[in-house]
Tab-separated table of C-alpha atoms and ligand atoms in Angstrom:
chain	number	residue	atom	x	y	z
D	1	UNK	CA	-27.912	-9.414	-32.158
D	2	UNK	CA	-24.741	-11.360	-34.142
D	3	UNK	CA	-21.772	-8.578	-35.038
D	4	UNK	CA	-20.657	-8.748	-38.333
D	5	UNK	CA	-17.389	-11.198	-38.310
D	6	UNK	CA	-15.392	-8.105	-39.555
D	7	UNK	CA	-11.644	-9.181	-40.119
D	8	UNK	CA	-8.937	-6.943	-38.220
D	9	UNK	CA	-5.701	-7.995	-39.597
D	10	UNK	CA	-3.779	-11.366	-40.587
D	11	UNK	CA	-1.963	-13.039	-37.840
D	12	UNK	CA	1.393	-15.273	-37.027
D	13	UNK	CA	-0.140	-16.845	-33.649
D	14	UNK	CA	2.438	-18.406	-31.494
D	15	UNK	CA	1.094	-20.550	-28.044
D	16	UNK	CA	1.861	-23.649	-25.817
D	17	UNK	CA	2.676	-26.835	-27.545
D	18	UNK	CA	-1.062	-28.126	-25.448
D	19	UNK	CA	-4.202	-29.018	-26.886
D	20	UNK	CA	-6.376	-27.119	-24.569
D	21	UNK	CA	-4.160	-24.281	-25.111
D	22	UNK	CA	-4.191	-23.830	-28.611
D	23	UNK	CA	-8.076	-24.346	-28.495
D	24	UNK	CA	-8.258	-21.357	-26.437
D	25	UNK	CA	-5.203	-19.279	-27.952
D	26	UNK	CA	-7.896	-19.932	-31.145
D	27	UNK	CA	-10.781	-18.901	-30.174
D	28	UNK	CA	-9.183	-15.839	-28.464
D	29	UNK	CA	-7.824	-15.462	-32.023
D	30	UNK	CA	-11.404	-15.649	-33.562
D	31	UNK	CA	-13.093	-13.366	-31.356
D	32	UNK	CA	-10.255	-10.966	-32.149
D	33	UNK	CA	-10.832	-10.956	-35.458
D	34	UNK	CA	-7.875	-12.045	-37.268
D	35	UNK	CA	-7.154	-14.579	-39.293
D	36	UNK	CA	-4.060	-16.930	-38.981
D	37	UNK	CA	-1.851	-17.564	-41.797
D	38	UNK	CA	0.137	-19.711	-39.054
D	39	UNK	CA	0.533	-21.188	-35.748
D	40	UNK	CA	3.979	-21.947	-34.086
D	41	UNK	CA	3.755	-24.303	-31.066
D	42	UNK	CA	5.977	-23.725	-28.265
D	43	UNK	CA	7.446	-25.668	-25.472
D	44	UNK	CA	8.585	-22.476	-23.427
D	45	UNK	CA	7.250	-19.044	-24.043
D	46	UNK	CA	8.919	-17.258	-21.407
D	47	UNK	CA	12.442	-16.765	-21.867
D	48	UNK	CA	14.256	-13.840	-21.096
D	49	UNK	CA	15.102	-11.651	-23.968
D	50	UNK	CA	12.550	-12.391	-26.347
D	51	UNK	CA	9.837	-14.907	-24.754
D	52	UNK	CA	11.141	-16.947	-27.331
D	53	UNK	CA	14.342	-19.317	-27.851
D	54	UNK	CA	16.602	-17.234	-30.362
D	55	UNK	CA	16.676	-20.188	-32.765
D	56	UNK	CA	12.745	-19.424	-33.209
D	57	UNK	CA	13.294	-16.196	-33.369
D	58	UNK	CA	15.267	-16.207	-36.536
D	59	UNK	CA	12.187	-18.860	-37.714
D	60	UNK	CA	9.529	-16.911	-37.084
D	61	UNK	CA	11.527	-13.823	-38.851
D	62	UNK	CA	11.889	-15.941	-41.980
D	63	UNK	CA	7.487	-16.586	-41.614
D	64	UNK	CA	6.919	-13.099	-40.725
D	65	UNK	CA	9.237	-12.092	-44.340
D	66	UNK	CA	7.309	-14.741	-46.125
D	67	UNK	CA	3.534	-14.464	-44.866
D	68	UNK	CA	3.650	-11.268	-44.096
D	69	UNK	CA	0.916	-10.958	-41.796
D	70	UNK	CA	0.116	-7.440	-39.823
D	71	UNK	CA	0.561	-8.849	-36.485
D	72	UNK	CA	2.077	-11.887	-34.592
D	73	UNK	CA	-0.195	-13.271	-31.641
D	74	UNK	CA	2.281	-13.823	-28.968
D	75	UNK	CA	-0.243	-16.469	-26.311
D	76	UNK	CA	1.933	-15.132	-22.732
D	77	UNK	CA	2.269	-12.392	-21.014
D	78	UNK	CA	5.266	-10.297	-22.036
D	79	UNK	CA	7.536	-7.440	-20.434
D	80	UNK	CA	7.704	-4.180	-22.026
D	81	UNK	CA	11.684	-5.566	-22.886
D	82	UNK	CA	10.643	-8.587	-24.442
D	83	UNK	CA	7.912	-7.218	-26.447
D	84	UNK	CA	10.504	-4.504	-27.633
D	85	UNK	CA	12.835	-6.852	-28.497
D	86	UNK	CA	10.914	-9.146	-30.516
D	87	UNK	CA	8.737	-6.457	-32.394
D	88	UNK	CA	12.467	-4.500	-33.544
D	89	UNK	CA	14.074	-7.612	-34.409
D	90	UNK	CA	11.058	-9.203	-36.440
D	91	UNK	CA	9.966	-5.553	-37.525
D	92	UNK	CA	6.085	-6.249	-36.898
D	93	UNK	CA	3.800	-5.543	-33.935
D	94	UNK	CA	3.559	-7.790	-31.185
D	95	UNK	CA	0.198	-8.782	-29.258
D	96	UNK	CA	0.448	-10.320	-25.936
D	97	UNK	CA	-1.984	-12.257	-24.518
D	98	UNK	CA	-3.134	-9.330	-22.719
D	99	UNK	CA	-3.332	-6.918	-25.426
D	100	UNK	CA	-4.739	-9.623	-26.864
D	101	UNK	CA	-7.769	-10.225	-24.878
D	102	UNK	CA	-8.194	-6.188	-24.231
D	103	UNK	CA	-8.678	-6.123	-28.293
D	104	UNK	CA	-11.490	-8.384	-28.380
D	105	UNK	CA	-13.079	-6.582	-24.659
D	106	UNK	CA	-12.754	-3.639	-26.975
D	107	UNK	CA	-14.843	-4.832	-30.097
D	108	UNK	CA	-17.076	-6.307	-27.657
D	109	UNK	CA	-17.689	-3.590	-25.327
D	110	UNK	CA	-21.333	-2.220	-25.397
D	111	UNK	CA	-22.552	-0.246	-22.750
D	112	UNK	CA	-21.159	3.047	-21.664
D	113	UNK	CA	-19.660	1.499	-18.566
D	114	UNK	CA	-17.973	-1.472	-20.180
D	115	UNK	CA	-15.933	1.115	-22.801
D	116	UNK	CA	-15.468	3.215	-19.949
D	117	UNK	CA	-13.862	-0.521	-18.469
D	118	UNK	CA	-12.153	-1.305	-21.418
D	119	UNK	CA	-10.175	1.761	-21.470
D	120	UNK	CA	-9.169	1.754	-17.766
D	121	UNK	CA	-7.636	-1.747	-18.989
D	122	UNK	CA	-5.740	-0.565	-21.750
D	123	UNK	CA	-4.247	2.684	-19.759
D	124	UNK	CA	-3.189	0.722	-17.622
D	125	UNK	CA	-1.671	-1.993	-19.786
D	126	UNK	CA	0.209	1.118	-21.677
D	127	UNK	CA	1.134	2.533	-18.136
D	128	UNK	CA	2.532	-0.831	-16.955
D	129	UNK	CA	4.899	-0.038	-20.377
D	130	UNK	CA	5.269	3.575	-19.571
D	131	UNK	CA	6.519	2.563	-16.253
D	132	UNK	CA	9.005	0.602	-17.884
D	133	UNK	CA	9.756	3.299	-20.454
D	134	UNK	CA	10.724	5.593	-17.754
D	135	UNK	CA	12.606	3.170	-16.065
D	136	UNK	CA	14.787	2.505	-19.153
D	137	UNK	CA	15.114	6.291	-19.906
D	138	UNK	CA	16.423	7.220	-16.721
D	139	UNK	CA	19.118	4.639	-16.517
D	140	UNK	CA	20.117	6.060	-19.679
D	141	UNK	CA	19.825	2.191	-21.366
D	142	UNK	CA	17.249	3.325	-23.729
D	143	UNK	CA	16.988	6.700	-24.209
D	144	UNK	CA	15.156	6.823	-27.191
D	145	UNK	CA	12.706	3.924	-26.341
D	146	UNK	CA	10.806	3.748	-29.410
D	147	UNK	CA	12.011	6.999	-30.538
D	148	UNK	CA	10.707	8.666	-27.551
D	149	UNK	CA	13.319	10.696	-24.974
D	150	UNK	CA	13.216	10.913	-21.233
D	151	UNK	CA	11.380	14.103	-21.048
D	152	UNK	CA	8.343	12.966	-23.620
D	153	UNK	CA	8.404	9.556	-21.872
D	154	UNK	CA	7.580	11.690	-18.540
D	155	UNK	CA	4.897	14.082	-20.129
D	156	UNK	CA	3.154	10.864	-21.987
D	157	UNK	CA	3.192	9.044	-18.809
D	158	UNK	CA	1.381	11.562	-17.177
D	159	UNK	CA	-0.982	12.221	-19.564
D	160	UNK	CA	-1.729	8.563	-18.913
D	161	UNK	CA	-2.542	8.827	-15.761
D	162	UNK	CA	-4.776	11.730	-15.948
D	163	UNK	CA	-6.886	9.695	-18.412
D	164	UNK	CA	-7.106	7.264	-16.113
D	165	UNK	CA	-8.228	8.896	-13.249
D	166	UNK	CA	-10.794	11.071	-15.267
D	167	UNK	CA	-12.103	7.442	-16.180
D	168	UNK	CA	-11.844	6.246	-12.674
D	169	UNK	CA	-13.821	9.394	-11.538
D	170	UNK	CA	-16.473	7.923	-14.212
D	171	UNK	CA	-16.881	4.635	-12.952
D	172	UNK	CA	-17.178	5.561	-9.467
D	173	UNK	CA	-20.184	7.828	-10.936
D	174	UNK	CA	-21.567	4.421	-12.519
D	175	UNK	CA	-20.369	2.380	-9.272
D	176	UNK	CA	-22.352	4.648	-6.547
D	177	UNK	CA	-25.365	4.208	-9.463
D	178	UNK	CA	-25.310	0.501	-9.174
D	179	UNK	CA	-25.161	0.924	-5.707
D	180	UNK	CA	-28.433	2.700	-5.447
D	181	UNK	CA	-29.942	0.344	-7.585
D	182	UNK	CA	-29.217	-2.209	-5.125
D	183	UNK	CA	-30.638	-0.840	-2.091
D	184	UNK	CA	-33.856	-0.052	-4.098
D	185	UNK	CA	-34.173	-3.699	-4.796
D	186	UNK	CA	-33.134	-4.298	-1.342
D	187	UNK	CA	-35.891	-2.658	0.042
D	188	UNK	CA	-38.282	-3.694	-2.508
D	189	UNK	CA	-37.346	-7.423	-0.937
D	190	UNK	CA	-35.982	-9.209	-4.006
D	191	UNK	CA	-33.324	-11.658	-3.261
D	192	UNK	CA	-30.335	-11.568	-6.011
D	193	UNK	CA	-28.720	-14.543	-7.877
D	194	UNK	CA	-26.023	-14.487	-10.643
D	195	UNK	CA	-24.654	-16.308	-13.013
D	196	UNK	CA	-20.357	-16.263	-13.174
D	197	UNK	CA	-18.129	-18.953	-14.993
D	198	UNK	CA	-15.661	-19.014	-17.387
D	199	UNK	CA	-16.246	-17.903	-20.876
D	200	UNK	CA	-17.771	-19.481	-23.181
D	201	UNK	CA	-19.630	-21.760	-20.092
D	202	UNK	CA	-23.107	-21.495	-21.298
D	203	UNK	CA	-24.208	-18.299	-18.643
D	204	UNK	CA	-26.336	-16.350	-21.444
D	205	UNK	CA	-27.535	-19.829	-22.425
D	206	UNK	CA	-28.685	-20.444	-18.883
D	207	UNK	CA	-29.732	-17.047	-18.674
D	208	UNK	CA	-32.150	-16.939	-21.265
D	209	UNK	CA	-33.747	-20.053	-20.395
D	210	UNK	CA	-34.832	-18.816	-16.656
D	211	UNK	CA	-35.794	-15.861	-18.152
D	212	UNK	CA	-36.797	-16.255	-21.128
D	213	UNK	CA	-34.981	-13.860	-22.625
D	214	UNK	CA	-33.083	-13.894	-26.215
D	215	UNK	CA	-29.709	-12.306	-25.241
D	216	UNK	CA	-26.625	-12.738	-27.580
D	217	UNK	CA	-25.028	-16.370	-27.229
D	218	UNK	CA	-22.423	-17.630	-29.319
D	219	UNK	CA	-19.254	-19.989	-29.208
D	220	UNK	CA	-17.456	-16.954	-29.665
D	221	UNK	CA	-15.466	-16.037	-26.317
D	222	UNK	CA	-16.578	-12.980	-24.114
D	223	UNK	CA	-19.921	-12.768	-25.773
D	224	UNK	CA	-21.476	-10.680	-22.672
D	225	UNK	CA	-19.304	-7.957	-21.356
D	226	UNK	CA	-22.267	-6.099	-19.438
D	227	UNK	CA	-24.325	-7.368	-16.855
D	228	UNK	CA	-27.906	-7.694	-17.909
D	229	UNK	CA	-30.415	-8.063	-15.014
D	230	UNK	CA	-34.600	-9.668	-15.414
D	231	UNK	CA	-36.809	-10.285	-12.501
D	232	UNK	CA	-38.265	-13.838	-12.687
D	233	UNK	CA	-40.462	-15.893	-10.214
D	234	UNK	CA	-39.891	-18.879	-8.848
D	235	UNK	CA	-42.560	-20.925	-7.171
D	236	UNK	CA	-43.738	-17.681	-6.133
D	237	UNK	CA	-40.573	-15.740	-5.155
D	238	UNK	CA	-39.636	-12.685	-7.004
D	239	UNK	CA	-35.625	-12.911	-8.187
D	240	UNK	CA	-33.512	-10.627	-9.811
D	241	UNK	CA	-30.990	-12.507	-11.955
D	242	UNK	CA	-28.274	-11.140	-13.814
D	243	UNK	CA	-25.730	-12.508	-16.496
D	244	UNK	CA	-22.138	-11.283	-16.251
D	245	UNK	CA	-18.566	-11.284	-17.627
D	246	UNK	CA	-17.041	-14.758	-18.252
D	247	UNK	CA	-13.390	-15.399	-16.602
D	248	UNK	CA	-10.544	-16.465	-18.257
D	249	UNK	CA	-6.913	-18.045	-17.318
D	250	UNK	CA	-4.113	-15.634	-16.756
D	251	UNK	CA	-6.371	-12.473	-16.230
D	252	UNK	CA	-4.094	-10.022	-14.618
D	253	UNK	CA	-5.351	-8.862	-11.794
D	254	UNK	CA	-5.744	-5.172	-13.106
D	255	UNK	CA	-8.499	-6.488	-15.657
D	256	UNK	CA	-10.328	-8.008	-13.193
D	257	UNK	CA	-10.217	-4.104	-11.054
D	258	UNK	CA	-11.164	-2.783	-13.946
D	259	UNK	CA	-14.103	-4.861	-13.978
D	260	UNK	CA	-14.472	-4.052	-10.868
D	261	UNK	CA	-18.042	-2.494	-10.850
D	262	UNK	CA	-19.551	-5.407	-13.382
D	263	UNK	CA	-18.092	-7.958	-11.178
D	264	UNK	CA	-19.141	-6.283	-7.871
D	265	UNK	CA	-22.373	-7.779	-8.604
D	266	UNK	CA	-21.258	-11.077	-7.327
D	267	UNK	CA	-20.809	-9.889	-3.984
D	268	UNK	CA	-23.725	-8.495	-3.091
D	269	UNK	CA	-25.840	-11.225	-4.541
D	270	UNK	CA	-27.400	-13.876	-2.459
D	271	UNK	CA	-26.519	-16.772	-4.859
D	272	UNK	CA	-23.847	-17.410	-7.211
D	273	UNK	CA	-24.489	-19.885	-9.995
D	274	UNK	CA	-20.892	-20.692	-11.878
D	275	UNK	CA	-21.634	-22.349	-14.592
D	276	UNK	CA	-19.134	-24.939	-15.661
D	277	UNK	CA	-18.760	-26.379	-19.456
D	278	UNK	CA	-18.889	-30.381	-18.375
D	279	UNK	CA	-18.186	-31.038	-22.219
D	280	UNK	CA	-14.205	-29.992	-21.744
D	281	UNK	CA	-11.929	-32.713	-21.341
D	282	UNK	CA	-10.512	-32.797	-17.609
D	283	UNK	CA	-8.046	-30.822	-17.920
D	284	UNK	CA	-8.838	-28.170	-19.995
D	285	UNK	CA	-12.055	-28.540	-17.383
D	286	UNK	CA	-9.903	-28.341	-14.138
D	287	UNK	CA	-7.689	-25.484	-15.003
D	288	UNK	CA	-10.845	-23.289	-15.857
D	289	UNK	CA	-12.373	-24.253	-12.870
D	290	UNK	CA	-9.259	-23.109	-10.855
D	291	UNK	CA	-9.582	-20.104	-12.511
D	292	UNK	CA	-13.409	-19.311	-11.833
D	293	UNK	CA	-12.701	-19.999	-8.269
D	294	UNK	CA	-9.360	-17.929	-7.888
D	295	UNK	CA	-11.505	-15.196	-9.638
D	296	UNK	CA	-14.471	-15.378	-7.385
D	297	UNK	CA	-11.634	-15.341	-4.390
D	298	UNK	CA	-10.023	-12.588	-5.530
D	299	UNK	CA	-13.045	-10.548	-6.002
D	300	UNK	CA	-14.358	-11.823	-2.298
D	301	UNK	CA	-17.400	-13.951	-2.972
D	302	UNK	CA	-18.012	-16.222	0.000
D	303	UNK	CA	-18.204	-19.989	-0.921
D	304	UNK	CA	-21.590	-20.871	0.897
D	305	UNK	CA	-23.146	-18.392	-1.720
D	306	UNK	CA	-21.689	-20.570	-4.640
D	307	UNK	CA	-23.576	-23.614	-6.257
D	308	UNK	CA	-21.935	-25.017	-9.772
D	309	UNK	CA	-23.869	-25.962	-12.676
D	310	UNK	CA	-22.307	-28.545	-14.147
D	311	UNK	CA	-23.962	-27.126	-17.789
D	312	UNK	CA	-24.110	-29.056	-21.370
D	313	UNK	CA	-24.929	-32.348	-19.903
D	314	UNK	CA	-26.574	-33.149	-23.467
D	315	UNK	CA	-22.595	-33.448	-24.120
D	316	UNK	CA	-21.666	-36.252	-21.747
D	317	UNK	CA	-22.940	-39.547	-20.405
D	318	UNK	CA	-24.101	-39.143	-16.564
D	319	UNK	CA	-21.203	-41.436	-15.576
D	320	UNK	CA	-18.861	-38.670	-16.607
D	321	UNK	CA	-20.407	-36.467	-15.348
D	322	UNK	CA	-20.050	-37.767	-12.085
D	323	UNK	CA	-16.551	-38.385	-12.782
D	324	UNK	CA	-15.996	-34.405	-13.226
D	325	UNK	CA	-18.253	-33.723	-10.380
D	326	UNK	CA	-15.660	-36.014	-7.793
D	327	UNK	CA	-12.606	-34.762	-9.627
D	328	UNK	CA	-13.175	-30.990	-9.146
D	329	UNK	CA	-14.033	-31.896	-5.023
D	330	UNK	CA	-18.048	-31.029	-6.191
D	331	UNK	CA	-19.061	-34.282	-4.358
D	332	UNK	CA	-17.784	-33.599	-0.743
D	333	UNK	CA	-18.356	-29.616	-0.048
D	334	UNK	CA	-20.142	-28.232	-2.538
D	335	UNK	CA	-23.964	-27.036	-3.936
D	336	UNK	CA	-23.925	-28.993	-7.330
D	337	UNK	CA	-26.181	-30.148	-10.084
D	338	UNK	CA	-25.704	-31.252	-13.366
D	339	UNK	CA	-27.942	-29.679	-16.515
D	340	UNK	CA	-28.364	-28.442	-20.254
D	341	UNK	CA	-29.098	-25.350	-20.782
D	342	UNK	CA	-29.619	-25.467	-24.880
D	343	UNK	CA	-32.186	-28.626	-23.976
D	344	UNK	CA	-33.579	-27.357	-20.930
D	345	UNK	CA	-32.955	-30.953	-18.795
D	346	UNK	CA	-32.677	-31.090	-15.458
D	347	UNK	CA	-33.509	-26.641	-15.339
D	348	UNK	CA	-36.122	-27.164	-13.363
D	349	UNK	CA	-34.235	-28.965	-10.537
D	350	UNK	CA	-31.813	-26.092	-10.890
D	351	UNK	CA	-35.178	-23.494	-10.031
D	352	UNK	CA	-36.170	-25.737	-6.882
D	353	UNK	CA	-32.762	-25.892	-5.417
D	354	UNK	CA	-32.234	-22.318	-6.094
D	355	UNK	CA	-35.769	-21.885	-4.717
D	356	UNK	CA	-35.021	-23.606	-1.458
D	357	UNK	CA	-31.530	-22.116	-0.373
D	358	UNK	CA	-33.676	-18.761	-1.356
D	359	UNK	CA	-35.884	-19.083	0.929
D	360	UNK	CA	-34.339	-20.308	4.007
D	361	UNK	CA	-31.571	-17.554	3.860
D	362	UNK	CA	-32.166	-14.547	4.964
D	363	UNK	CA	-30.483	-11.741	2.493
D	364	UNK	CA	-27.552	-10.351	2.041
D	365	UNK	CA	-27.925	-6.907	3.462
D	366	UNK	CA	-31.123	-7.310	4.928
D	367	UNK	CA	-34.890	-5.643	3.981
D	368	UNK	CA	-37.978	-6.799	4.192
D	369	UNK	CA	-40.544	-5.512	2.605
D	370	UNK	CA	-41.747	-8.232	-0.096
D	371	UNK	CA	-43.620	-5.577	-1.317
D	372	UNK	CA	-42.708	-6.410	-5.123
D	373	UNK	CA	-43.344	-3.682	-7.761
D	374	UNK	CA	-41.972	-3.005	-11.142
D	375	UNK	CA	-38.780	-1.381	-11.181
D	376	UNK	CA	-35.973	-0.752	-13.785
D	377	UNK	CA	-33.815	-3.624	-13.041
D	378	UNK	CA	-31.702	-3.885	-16.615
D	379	UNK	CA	-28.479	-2.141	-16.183
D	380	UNK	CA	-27.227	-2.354	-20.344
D	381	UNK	CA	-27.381	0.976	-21.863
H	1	GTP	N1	-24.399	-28.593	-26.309
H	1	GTP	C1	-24.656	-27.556	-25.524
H	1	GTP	N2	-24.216	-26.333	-25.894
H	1	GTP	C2	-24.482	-25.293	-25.056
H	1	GTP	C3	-25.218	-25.453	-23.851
H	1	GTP	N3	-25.309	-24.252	-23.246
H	1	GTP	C4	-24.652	-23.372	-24.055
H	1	GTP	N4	-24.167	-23.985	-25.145
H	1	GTP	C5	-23.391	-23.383	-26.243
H	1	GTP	O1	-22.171	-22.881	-25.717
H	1	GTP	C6	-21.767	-21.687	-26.399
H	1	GTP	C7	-21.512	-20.583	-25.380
H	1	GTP	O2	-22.733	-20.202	-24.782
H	1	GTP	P1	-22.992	-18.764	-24.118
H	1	GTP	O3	-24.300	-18.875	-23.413
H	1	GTP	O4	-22.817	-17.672	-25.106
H	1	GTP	O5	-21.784	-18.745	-23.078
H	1	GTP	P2	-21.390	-17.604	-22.022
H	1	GTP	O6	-20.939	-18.332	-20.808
H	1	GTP	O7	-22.507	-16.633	-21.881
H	1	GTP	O8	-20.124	-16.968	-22.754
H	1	GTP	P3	-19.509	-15.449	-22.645
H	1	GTP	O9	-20.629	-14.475	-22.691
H	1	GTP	O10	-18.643	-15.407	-23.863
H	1	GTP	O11	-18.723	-15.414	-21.376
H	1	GTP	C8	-22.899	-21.364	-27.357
H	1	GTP	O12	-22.521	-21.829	-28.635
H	1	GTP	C9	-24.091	-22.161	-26.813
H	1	GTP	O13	-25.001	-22.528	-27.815
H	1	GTP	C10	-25.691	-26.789	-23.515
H	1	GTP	O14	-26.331	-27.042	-22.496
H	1	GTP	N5	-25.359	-27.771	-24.393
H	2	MG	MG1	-22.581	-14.641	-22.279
């Protein structure tokens, strides 16, 4: 299913002066929907008052009077103060990176759960602000923070938080669901394997060729924001596999909680596949795969259930690929192989060797019944 390109807004986007950077700050752009009428390149993007150096302040105020674009795309994470100060003195809205990257979650969001997600993520982005708000109102510095006083500031901030927690209450519903779900396939005997992996690494790609599926894929970034799950066999096995959320750099941490229940997944699987994009320059390549790994920390997946996929192999020579392999540490410690998912080479090595650690493992969990039946194992709305 390909969404309709619809356009949101037009956009002053201002990122890193670093190829790799910009290519992401982009595509992030893109999958936002809005079209650039410019891009300022930065050295520094995290300067006190306004992110920004004052000098390019006053430049970007003379763009913002000539383009006039509804937004400027501001590639960093910004305090409440900064964003304040930049969106009064330019007189236009300010996205941060993380507002940002919660608009495109939003137009992206399908399931019930992953709105439900998406929503948690932007309370709590406005109550990080809110927090601030407060903060500013009752040391009297800003008392009418964006025209709103002290006592407003109080009310609105609590009627933040009880939309959070009736959302919260929601996702523990859909939590405890998954949760059953999981001990029924438990004790039907299927072992688990996912796919995780930056965005944009070739998962749904992957995905569909073990399963044979036809699931949205698309250079677009955060193409899948639910988990789909499809039984498959291998050489006899019964596996559940299931495609999830791609990672990105500079996540905050709440994003990833409120993700929580999508990315839970990943624990309680026997296998992780992260698929990595061996067609990115090193890097670009590197700092992603920091990322997936930091990610996969954070959310407490154990390293022996991790094997890479070195994916798009069609892209490089096998020399360079080897290169990657040695320069990410692959070669010494870790479950690798190298593959293309859009050509299918090398999948069926991937099968075997997810075949054989499979089998000698016993699961995460335990059960053993392998008495396989037909159950509902897709968990998309
Ligand atoms: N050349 C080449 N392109 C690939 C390969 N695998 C995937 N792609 C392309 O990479 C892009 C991203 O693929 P997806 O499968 O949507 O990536 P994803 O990891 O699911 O991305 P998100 O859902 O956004 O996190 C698509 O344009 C795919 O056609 C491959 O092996 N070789
Ligand atoms: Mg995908």
């Amino acid at each position: 299913m390909v969404q309709p390109h619809t356009l949101r807004g037009s956009a002053i986007l201002v990122t890193y002066d670093k190829k790799d950077v910009l290519k992401e700050a982009l595509a992030l752009c893109d999958a936002a929907g809005y079209d650039l009428k410019k891009t300022l390149l930065q050295k520094f993007l995290n300067r006190s008052k306004f992110g920004l150096g004052e000098g390019k302040v006053e430049e970007l105020k003379e763009l913002v009077e000539s383009l006039r674009p509804d937004v400027i795309i501001y590639d960093e994470i910004l305090r409440p103060s900064q964003n304040y100060n930049l969106a009064s003195t330019l007189k236009i809205k300010i996205l941060d990176r993380e507002m940002l990257i919660l608009e495109i979650f939003e137009r992206r969001a399908r399931s019930s759960e992953s709105m439900l997600q998406v929503k948690l993520a932007q309370l709590r982005y406005e109550m990080s602000r809110a927090k601030e708000r407060v903060r500013l109102a009752k040391m009297g510095e800003q008392p009418g923070f964006m025209g709103i006083g002290k006592f407003e500031v109080d009310v609105y901030y609590n009627d933040i938080r009880n939309r959070m927690n009736g959302i919260k209450s929601k996702l523990v519903k859909a939590s405890r669901q998954r949760e059953l779900h999981r001990q029924g396939r438990r004790r039907l005997g299927f072992k688990t394997v996912s796919l995780a992996g930056y965005t944009s690494a070739g998962k749904t790609t992957l995905f569909n060729v073990l399963t044979g599926e036809q699931k949205e894929e698309s250079p677009n970034l955060f193409t899948t924001l639910s988990t789909t799950t499809r039984k498959i066999r291998l050489h006899g096995l019964e596996i559940l596999i299931s495609d999830t959320v791609g990672f990105i750099s500079k996540l905050p941490a709440y994003m990833i909680e409120a993700f929580k229940s999508t990315l839970e997944e990943l624990v309680y699987t026997d296998l992780v596949m992260v698929v990595i994009d061996s067609g990115d320059p090193l890097p670009e390549l590197k700092k992603k795969f920091r990322s997936c790994v930091s990610t996969l920390d954070e959310i407490g997946v154990s390293h022996d259930r991790i094997i890479f996929v070195l994916n798009k192999s069609d892209l490089v020579t096998e020399e360079e690929i080897l290169e990657k392999a040695s320069q990410l540490g692959l070669k010494e410690k870790r479950k690798w192989l190298a593959l293309s998912a859009a050509t299918g080479s090398n999948v069926s090595s991937l099968k075997d060797l997810v075949f054989h650690i499979l089998e000698d493992r016993p699961m995460a969990g335990g059960g053993e019944s392998p008495g396989v039946q037909e159950i509902e194992v897709n968990n998309e709305d």
